[in-house]
XYZ file of C-alpha atoms in Angstrom:
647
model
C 64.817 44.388 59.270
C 64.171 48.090 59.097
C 65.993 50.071 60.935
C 63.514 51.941 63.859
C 62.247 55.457 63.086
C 64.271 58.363 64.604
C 61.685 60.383 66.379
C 61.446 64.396 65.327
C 62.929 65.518 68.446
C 66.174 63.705 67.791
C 66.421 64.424 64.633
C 66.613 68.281 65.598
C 68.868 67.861 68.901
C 72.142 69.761 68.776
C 74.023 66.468 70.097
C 72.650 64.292 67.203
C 72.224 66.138 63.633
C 75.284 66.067 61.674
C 76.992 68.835 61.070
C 80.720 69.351 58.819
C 83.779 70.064 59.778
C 84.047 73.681 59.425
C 86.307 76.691 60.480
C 84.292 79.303 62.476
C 83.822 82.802 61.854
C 86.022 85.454 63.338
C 83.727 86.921 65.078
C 82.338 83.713 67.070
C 86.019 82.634 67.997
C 87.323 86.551 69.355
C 83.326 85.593 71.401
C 84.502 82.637 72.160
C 88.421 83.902 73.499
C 86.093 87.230 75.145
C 84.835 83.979 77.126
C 87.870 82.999 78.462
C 89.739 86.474 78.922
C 86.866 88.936 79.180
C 85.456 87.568 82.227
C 83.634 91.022 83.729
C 84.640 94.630 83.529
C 87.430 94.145 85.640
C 89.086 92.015 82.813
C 88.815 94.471 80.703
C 90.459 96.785 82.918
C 93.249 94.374 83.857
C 94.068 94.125 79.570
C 93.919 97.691 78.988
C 96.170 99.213 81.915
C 98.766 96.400 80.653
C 98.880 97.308 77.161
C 99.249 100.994 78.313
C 101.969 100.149 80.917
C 103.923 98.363 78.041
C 103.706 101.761 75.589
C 105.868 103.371 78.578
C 103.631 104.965 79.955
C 103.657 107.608 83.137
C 100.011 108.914 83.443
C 97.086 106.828 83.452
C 93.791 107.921 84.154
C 90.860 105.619 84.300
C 86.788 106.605 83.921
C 84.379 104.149 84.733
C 80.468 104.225 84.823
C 78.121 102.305 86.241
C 80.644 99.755 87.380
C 82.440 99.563 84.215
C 79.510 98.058 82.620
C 78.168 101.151 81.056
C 82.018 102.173 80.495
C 85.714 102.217 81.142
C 87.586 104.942 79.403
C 91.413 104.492 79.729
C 93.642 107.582 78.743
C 97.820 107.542 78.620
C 100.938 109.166 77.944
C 102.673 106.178 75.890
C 104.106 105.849 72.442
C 100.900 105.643 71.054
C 99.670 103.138 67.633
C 100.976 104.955 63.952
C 97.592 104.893 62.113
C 98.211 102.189 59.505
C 98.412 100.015 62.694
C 95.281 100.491 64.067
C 93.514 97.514 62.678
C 95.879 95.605 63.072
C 95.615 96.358 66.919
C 92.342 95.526 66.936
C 93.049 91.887 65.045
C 93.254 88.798 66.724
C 96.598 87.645 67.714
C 98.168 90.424 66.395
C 100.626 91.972 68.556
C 103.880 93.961 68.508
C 105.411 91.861 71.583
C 106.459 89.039 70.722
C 107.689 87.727 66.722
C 109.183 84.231 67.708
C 109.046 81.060 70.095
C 112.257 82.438 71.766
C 110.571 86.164 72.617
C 107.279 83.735 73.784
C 109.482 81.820 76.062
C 111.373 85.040 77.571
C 108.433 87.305 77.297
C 108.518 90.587 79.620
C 105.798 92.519 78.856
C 102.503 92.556 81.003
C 100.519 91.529 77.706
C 101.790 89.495 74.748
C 98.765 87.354 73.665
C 97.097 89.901 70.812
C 93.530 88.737 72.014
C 92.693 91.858 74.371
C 91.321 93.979 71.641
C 90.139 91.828 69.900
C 88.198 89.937 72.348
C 86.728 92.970 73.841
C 85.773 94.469 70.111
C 83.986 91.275 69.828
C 81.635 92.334 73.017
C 81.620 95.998 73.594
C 81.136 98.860 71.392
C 85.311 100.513 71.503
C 86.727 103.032 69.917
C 90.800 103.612 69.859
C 92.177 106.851 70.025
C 95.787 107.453 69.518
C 98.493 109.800 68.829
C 102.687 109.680 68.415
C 105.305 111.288 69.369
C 105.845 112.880 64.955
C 102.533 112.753 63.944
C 100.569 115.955 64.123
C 96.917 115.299 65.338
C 95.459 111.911 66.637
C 93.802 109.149 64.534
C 91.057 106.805 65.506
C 88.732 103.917 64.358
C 85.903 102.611 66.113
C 84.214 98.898 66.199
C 86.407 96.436 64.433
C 89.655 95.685 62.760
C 87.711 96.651 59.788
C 86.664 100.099 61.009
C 87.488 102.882 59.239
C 90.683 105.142 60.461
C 89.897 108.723 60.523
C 91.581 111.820 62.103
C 90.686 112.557 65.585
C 91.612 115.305 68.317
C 94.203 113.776 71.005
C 97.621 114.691 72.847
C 100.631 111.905 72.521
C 99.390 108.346 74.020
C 96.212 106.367 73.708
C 92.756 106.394 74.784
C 90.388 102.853 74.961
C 86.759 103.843 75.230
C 84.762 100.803 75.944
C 80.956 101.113 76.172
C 78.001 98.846 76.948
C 79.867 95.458 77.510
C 78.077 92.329 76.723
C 75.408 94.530 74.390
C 75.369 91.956 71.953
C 75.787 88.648 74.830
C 72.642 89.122 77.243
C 73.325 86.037 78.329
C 76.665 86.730 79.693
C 75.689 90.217 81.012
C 73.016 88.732 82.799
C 76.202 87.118 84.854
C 77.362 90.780 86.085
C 76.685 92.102 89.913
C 75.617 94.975 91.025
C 77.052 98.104 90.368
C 79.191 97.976 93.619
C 80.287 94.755 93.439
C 81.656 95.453 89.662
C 83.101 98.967 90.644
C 84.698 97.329 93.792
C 86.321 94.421 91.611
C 87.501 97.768 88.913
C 89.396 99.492 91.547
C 90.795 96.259 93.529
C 92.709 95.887 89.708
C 93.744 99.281 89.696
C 95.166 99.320 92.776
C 97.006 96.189 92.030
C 98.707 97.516 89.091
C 99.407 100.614 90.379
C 101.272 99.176 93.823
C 103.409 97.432 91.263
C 103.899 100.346 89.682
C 104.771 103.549 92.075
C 106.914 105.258 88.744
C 103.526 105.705 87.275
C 100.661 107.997 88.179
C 97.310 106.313 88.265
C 94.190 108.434 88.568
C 90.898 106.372 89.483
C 87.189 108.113 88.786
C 83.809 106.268 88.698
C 80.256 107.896 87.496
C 82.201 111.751 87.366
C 83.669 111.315 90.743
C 87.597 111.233 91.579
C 88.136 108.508 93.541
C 91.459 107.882 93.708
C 94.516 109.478 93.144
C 98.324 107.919 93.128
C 101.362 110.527 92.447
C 104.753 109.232 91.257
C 106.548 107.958 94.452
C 108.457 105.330 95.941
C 107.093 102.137 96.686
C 107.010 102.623 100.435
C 105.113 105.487 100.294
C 102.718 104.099 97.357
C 102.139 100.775 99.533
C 100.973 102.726 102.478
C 98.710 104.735 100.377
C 97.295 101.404 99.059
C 97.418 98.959 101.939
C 96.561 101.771 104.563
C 98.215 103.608 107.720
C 97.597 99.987 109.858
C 99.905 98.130 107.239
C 102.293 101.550 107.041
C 102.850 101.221 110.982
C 102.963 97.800 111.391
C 105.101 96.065 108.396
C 108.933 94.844 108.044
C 111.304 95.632 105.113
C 112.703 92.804 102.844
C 115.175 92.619 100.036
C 117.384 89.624 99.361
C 118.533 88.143 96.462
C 119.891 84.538 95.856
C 121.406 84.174 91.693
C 118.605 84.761 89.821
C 116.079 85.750 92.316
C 115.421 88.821 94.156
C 112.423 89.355 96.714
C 111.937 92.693 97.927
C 108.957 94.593 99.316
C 107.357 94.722 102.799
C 105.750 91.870 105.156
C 102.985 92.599 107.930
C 104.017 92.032 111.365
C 101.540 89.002 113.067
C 99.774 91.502 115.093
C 98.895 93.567 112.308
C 97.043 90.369 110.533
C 93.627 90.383 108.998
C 90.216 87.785 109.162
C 90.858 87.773 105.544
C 93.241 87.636 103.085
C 92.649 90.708 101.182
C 95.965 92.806 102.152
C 98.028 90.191 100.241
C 99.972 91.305 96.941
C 102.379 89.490 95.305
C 104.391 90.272 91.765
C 106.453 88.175 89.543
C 108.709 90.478 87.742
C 105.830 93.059 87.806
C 102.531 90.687 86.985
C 100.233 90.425 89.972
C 99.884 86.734 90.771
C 97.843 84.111 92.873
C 99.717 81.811 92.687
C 99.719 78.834 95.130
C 103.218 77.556 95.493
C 104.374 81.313 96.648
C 101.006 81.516 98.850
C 102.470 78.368 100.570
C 105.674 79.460 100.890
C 104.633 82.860 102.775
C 102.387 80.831 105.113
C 104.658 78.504 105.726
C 106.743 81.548 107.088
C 104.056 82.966 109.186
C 103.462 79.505 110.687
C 104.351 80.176 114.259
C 103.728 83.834 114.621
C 100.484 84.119 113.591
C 97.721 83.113 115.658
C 94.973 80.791 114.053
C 92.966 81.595 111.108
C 94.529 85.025 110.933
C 95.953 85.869 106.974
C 99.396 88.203 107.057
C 99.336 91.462 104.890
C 102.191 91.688 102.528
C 103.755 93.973 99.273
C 106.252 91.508 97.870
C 108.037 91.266 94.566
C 110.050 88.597 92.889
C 111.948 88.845 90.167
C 114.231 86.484 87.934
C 115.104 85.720 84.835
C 112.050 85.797 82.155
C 113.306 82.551 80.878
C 113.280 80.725 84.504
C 108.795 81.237 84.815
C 106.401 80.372 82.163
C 103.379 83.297 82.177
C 101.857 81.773 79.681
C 99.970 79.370 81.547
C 96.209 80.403 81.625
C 94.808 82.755 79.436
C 93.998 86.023 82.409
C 97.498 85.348 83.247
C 97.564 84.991 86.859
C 98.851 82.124 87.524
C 102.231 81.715 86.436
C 104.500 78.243 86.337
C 108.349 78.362 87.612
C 111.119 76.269 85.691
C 112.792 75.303 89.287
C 109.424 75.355 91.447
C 111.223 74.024 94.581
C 114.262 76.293 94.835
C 111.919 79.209 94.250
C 109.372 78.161 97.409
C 112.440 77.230 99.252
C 113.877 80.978 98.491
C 110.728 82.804 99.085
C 109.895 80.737 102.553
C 113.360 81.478 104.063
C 113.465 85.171 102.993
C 110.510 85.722 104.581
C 111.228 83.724 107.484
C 114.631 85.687 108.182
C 112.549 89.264 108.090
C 109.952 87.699 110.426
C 113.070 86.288 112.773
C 113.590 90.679 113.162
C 110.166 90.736 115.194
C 111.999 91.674 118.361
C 111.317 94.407 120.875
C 115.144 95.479 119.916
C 114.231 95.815 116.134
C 110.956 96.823 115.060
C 107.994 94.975 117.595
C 104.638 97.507 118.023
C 106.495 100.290 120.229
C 104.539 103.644 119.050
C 106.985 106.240 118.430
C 108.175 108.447 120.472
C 106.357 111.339 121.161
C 106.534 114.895 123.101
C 105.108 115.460 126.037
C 102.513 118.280 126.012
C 102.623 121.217 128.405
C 99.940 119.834 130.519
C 101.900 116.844 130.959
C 105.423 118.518 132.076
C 104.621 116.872 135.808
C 104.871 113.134 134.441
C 108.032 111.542 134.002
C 108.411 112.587 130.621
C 110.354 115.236 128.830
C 110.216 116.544 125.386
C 112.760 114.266 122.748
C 114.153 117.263 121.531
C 115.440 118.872 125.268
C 117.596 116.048 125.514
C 120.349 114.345 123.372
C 119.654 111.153 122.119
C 121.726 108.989 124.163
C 121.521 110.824 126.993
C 119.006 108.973 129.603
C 116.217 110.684 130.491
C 115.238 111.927 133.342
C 113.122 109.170 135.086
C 115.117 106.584 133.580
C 118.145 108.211 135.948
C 115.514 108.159 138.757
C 114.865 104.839 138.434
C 118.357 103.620 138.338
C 119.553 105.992 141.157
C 117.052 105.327 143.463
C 114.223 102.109 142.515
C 117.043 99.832 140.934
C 120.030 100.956 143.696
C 117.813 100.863 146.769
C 115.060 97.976 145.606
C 118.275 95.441 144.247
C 120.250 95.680 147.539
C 117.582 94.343 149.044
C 117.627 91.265 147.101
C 120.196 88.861 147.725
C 121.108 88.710 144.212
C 124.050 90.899 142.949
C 122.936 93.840 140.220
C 125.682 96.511 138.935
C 125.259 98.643 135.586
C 127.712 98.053 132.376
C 131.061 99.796 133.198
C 132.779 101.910 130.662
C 130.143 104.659 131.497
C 127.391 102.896 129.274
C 123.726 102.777 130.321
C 123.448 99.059 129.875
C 122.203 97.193 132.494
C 123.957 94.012 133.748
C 123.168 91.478 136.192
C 123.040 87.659 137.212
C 120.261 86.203 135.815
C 120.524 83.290 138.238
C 117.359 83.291 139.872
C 115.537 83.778 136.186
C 117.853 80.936 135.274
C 116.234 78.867 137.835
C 112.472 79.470 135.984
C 114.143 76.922 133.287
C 114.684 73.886 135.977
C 111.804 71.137 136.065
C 110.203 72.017 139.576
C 109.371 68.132 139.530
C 111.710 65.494 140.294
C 109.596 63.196 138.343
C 109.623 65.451 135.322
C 110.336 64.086 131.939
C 114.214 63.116 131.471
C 113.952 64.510 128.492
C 112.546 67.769 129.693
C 114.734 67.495 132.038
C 117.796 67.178 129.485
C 116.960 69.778 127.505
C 116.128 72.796 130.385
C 119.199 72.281 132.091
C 121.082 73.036 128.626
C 119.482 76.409 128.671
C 120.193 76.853 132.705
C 123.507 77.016 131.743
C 122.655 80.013 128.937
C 120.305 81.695 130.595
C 122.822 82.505 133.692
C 125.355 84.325 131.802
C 124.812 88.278 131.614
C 122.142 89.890 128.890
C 124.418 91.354 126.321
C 124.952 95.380 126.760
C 122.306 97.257 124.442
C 123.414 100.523 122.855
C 122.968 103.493 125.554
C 119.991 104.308 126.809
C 118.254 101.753 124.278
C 115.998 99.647 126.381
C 112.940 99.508 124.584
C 110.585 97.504 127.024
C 111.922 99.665 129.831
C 112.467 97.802 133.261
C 110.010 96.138 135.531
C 107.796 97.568 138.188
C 105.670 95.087 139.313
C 103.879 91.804 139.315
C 100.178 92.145 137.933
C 98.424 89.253 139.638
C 101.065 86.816 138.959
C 100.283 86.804 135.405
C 101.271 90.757 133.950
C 104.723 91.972 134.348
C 104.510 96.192 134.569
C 107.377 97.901 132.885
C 108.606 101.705 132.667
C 110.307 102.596 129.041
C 110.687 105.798 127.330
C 107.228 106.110 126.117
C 105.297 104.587 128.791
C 103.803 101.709 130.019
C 104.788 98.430 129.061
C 102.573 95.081 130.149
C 103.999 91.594 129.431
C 102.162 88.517 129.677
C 105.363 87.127 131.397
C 103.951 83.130 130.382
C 103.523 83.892 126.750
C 106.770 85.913 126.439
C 109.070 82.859 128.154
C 107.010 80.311 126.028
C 108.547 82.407 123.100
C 112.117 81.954 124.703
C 112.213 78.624 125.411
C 110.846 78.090 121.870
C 113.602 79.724 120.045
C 116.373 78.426 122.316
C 114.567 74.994 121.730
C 114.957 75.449 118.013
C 118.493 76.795 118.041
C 119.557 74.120 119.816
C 118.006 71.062 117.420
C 119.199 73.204 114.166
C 122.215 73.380 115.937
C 122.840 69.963 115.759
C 122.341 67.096 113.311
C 119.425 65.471 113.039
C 118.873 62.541 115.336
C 117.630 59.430 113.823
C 115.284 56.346 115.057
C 115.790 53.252 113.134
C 112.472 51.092 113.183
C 113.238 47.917 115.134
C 110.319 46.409 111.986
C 110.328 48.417 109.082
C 107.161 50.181 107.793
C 105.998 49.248 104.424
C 103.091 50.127 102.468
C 102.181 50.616 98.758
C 103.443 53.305 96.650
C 102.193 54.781 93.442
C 105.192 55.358 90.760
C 105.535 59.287 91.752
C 106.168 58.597 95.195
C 108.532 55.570 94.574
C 109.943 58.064 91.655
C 110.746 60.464 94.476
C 112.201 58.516 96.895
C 114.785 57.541 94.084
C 115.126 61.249 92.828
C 115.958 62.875 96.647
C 117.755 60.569 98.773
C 120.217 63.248 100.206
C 116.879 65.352 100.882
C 115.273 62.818 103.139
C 117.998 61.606 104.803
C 119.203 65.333 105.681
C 115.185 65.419 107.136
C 116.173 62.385 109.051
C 114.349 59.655 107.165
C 115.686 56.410 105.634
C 113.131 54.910 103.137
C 114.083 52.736 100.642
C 112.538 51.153 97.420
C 111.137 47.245 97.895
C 109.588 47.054 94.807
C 108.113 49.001 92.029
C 105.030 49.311 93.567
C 106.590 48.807 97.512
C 108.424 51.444 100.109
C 109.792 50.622 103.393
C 110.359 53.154 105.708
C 113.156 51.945 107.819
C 114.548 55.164 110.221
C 112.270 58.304 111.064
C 113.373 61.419 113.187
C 113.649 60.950 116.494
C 111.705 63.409 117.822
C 108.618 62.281 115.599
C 109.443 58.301 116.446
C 105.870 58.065 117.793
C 103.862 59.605 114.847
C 102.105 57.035 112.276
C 105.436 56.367 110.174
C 103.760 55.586 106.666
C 101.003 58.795 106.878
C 104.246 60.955 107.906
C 106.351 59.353 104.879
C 103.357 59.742 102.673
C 103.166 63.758 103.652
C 107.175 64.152 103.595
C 107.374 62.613 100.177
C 104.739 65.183 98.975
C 106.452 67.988 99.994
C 109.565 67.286 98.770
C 108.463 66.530 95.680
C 106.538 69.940 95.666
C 108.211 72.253 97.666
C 112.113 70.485 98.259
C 110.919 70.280 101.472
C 109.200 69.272 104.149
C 106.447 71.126 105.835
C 104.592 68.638 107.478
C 107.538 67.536 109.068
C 108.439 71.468 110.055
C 105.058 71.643 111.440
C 105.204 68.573 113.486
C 108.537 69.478 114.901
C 107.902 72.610 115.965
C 104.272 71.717 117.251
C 106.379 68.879 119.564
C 108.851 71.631 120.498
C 105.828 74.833 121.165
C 104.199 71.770 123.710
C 107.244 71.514 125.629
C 107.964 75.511 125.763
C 104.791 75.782 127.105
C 105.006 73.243 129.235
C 108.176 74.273 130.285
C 107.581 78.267 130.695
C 106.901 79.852 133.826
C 103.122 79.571 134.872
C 100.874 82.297 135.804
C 100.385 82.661 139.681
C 104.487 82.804 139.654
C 105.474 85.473 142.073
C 108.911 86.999 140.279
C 111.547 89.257 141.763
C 112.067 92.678 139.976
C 115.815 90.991 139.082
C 113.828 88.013 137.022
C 111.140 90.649 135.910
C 113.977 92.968 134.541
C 115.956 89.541 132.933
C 112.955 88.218 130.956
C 112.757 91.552 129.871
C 116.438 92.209 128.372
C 116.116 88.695 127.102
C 112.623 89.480 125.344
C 114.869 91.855 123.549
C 117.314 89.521 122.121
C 115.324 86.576 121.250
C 113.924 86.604 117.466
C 110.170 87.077 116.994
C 109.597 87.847 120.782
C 106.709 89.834 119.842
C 104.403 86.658 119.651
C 104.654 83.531 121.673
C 104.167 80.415 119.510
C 100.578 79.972 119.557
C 100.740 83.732 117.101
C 99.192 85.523 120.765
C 101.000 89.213 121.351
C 103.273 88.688 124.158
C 103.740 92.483 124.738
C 101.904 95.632 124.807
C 102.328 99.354 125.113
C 99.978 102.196 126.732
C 101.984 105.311 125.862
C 102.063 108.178 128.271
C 99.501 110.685 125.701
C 96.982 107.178 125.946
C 97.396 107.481 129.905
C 96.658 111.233 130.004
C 93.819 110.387 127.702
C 92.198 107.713 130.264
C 92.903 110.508 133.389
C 91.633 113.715 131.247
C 94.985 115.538 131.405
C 95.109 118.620 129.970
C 91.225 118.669 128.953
């Protein structure tokens, strides 16, 4: 039987003809790794401010035209290449970084790979100019490892000039955006590198034009510049360290969040990153002080041993891989969360500072700062104790008297604000019930004395339609939306008091038991002590079998096999559990709000003034739970704005 006639176009298909084993040129396979590093200008960008951070540098300057596209020109003040090095710089996997598996494994330069020149070489026309420290003019070559060296004009450093990328690869340049869209994705890497970097002065210039300029400075100051005045005005310092690990830099406060997630920037021992695990664990953070799909703006840095995260991972380097993944997300999440916990109208909240009155405004109750000493209380704030506190408090049946020892703090019984924590109905919930008279008991004793004349939401006024409590302070007018702000309270009380304790358990009367896959069952046997510290007792039936036997008491009605499912994930990811963080705290948010004061609550200036000085001492009082701004300030120049004083 013969065998049946291959038609022509068969015969000729890529998929079909034989071909030998072969090795491939040099230059296909530096095309080939362009592919994977070289993705659009920006790439190219990313490589070359690397390699010139690494040769210790402290002036960049980077040219681009037409987006980078045309070309990117990057000049610096390093070491520089000695000319019988050249081509090798511009050879594939050749690099002065790393020798050895160790220096791979505990690599801490920003580049390491040896493919950067090479790969670009392979799709651009570039030309590498460079001068030393001893050597007395500049030396350059121009297309390839196999370019010829010659002398060249130059002072000390090195200077990439990359032209016409993708020339030779229409295909790929066909790929490219516009202009804009290139340029804007060119200067969003710049400005990465050079927040990471505020020793080093980065000078930014597209088609002729100076863009951008960055002067050696701290990182404060360089963040600002980058991230903007909003950020600047609105963002909490950070530094903690646990063994290996240090995370310092600055987080957003809620209110200052953004409908996108542009203003985030996170470094691993000076590499810009996107890396998921320390997304999560920043999120996780923000979780109940932001409000919805709002993204937090953030400058934070991590660093750690070399040795304990693996760079190495994908080939643009962004993504990076951590020996001890858990203790890491565990680290970042509760650094984080402890700066956040600061968000109180004591410590930072969004109080504008304090500014002088003008001439114009002499007749409000405002003086200048500087005619007065700093503890001293000013003038309308001795007003209002002498006469509206005095006169309007010995009205009320409840007792008020001021701090002795000569202080300026304000004490007084807080029983009547207590009272806002008792169920009005008898049939309430007896475990509502339970848990507000805990805090009746709290909430009567006297708000602790604040440092002289350092009240900074002022004291009440009046009742804005049973919903807005009206405060004086030093710079203003202060509104509170009194139900968000005693949602917050409750909140925090309610989760002081369950941390406070151990975590109470519900055993399952019938045990829950459902099929596991070998990872789950795997980590069920791994972390015992984690789940039973997170109030679950699950235990292996079978290889393929888990039966969850005891769940936390405050979730007892939740599915128990979905919640075991989600726990076990977590753990096994993160160490622990943020589905059952979430849930918690969702259970305990319902019953602050439940529990709060309503709107349409008529309040006495005593209760006013009380949520007030306990605003100030309750962590992240700035936002109730739900992420909504519990507080605001109109400062006296906005009022003179709105009345035309002094126009």
């Amino acid at each position: 039987m013969n065998a049946p006639h291959s038609s022509p176009a068969s015969d000729s298909s890529p998929l079909t003809a034989y071909r030998p084993i072969q090795a491939l040129p040099d230059q296909l396979i530096s095309q080939i790794a362009a592919g994977e590093v070289i993705e659009r200008p920006s790439a190219v960008v990313k490589e070359l401010l690397e390699n010139a951070l690494d040769a210790g540098s402290t002036q960049i300057t980077v040219r681009l035209e037409q987006g980078g596209v045309k070309r990117i020109a990057i000049t610096d003040n390093g070491r520089g290449i000695p000319p019988e090095q050249l081509p090798l710089a511009l050879a594939r996997h050749a690099t002065s970084k790393i020798a050895s598996l160790t220096d791979l494994e505990n690599v801490a330069t920003l580049g390491f790979r040896g493919e950067a020149l090479a790969s670009i070489a392979s799709v651009a026309q570039l030309t590498v100019t460079s001068r030393t420290a001893d050597a007395p003019h500049a030396w350059e070559i121009t297309g390839s490892q196999f370019g010829t060296v010659a002398p060249a004009s130059g002072a000390q450093g090195t200077t990439i000039d990359v032209q016409d990328l993708y020339f030779n690869t229409p295909a790929r340049r066909k790929f490219l955006k516009s202009e804009q869209t290139e340029y804007g994705h060119c200067a969003e890497v710049v400005r990465r590198i050079a927040l990471a970097r505020p020793d080093v002065s980065f000078s930014l210039s597209h088609n002729g034009k100076t863009v951008d300029h960055w002067n050696v400075g701290e990182f404060a100051k360089r963040s600002a510049h980058i991230l903007g005045d909003e950020f600047a005005n609105a963002r909490l310092p950070l530094d903690e360290s646990a063994g290996p690990l240090r995370l310092h830099g600055f987080v957003g406060l809620p209110t200052a969040s953004k409908a996108r997630a542009d203003g985030q920037y996170f470094y691993v021992n000076g590499r810009f990153v996107r890396d998921k695990l320390l997304t999560h664990a920043v999120r996780a953070a923000y979780q109940d002080v932001l409000h919805g799909d709002r993204y937090p703006a953030y400058a934070l840095s991590l660093t750690l041993d070399p040795a304990l995260v693996d760079v190495n991972v994908h080939p643009s380097k962004i993504e990076v891989r951590f020996r001890d993944s858990r203790a890491v997300h565990q680290f970042v999440f509760h650094a984080v969360s402890r700066a956040l916990a600061q968000t109180s109208a004591v410590s930072f909240g969004n109080l504008p500072q304090q500014q002088t009155a003008t001439q114009d405004s002499a007749a409000t109750p405002a003086i200048s700062a500087s005619s007065a000493s700093p503890n001293a209380p000013l003038p309308w704030m001795r007003e209002a104790r002498q006469q509206s506190f005095s006169a309007q408090f010995a009205e009320q049946p409840r007792p008020f008297s001021f701090a002795g020892n000569g202080g300026f703090g304000v004490r007084q019984d807080t029983q009547a604000y207590g009272s806002l924590f008792r169920p009005q109905d008898s049939e309430a919930d007896p475990a509502r019930t339970a848990v507000a008279s805990s805090f009746n008991a709290a909430s009567t004793q006297p708000a602790a004395a604040l440092p002289e004349g350092d009240f900074p939401l002022g004291f009440a006024l009046a009742q804005l339609h049973g919903i807005y409590v009206l405060a004086q302070n030093r710079a203003g007018l202060v509104v509170v939306d009194m139900h968000a702000a005693h949602e917050r309270i409750l909140y925090e009380q309610l989760k002081t008091a369950l941390d406070g304790n151990e975590m109470f358990v519900q055993p399952l009367l019938i045990p829950v038991t459902f099929y596991a896959d070998p990872v789950e069952v795997g980590t069920v046997e791994e972390h015992q002590d984690t789940l039973c510290a997170l109030g679950f007792d699950i235990a292996v039936m079978s290889p393929t079998t888990l039966a969850v036997r005891a769940v936390p008491a405050l979730l007892k009605n939740a599915d128990a096999q979905t919640l075991a499912r989600d726990v076990l994930r977590d753990v096994r990811e993160y160490g622990g559990s943020r589905v059952l963080l979430e849930r918690r705290n969702e259970l305990l948010g319902t019953l602050a709000c439940h529990t709060a004061v309503r709107a349409n609550r008529s309040l006495t200036l005593p209760e006013m003034n009380a949520l007030l000085r306990q605003m100030e001492a309750t962590e992240r009082s700035d936002q109730c739970n739900h992420g909504r701004p519990t507080w605001t300030q109109m400062g006296l120049s906005d009022l003179d704005k709105l009345f035309l004083r002094g126009q």
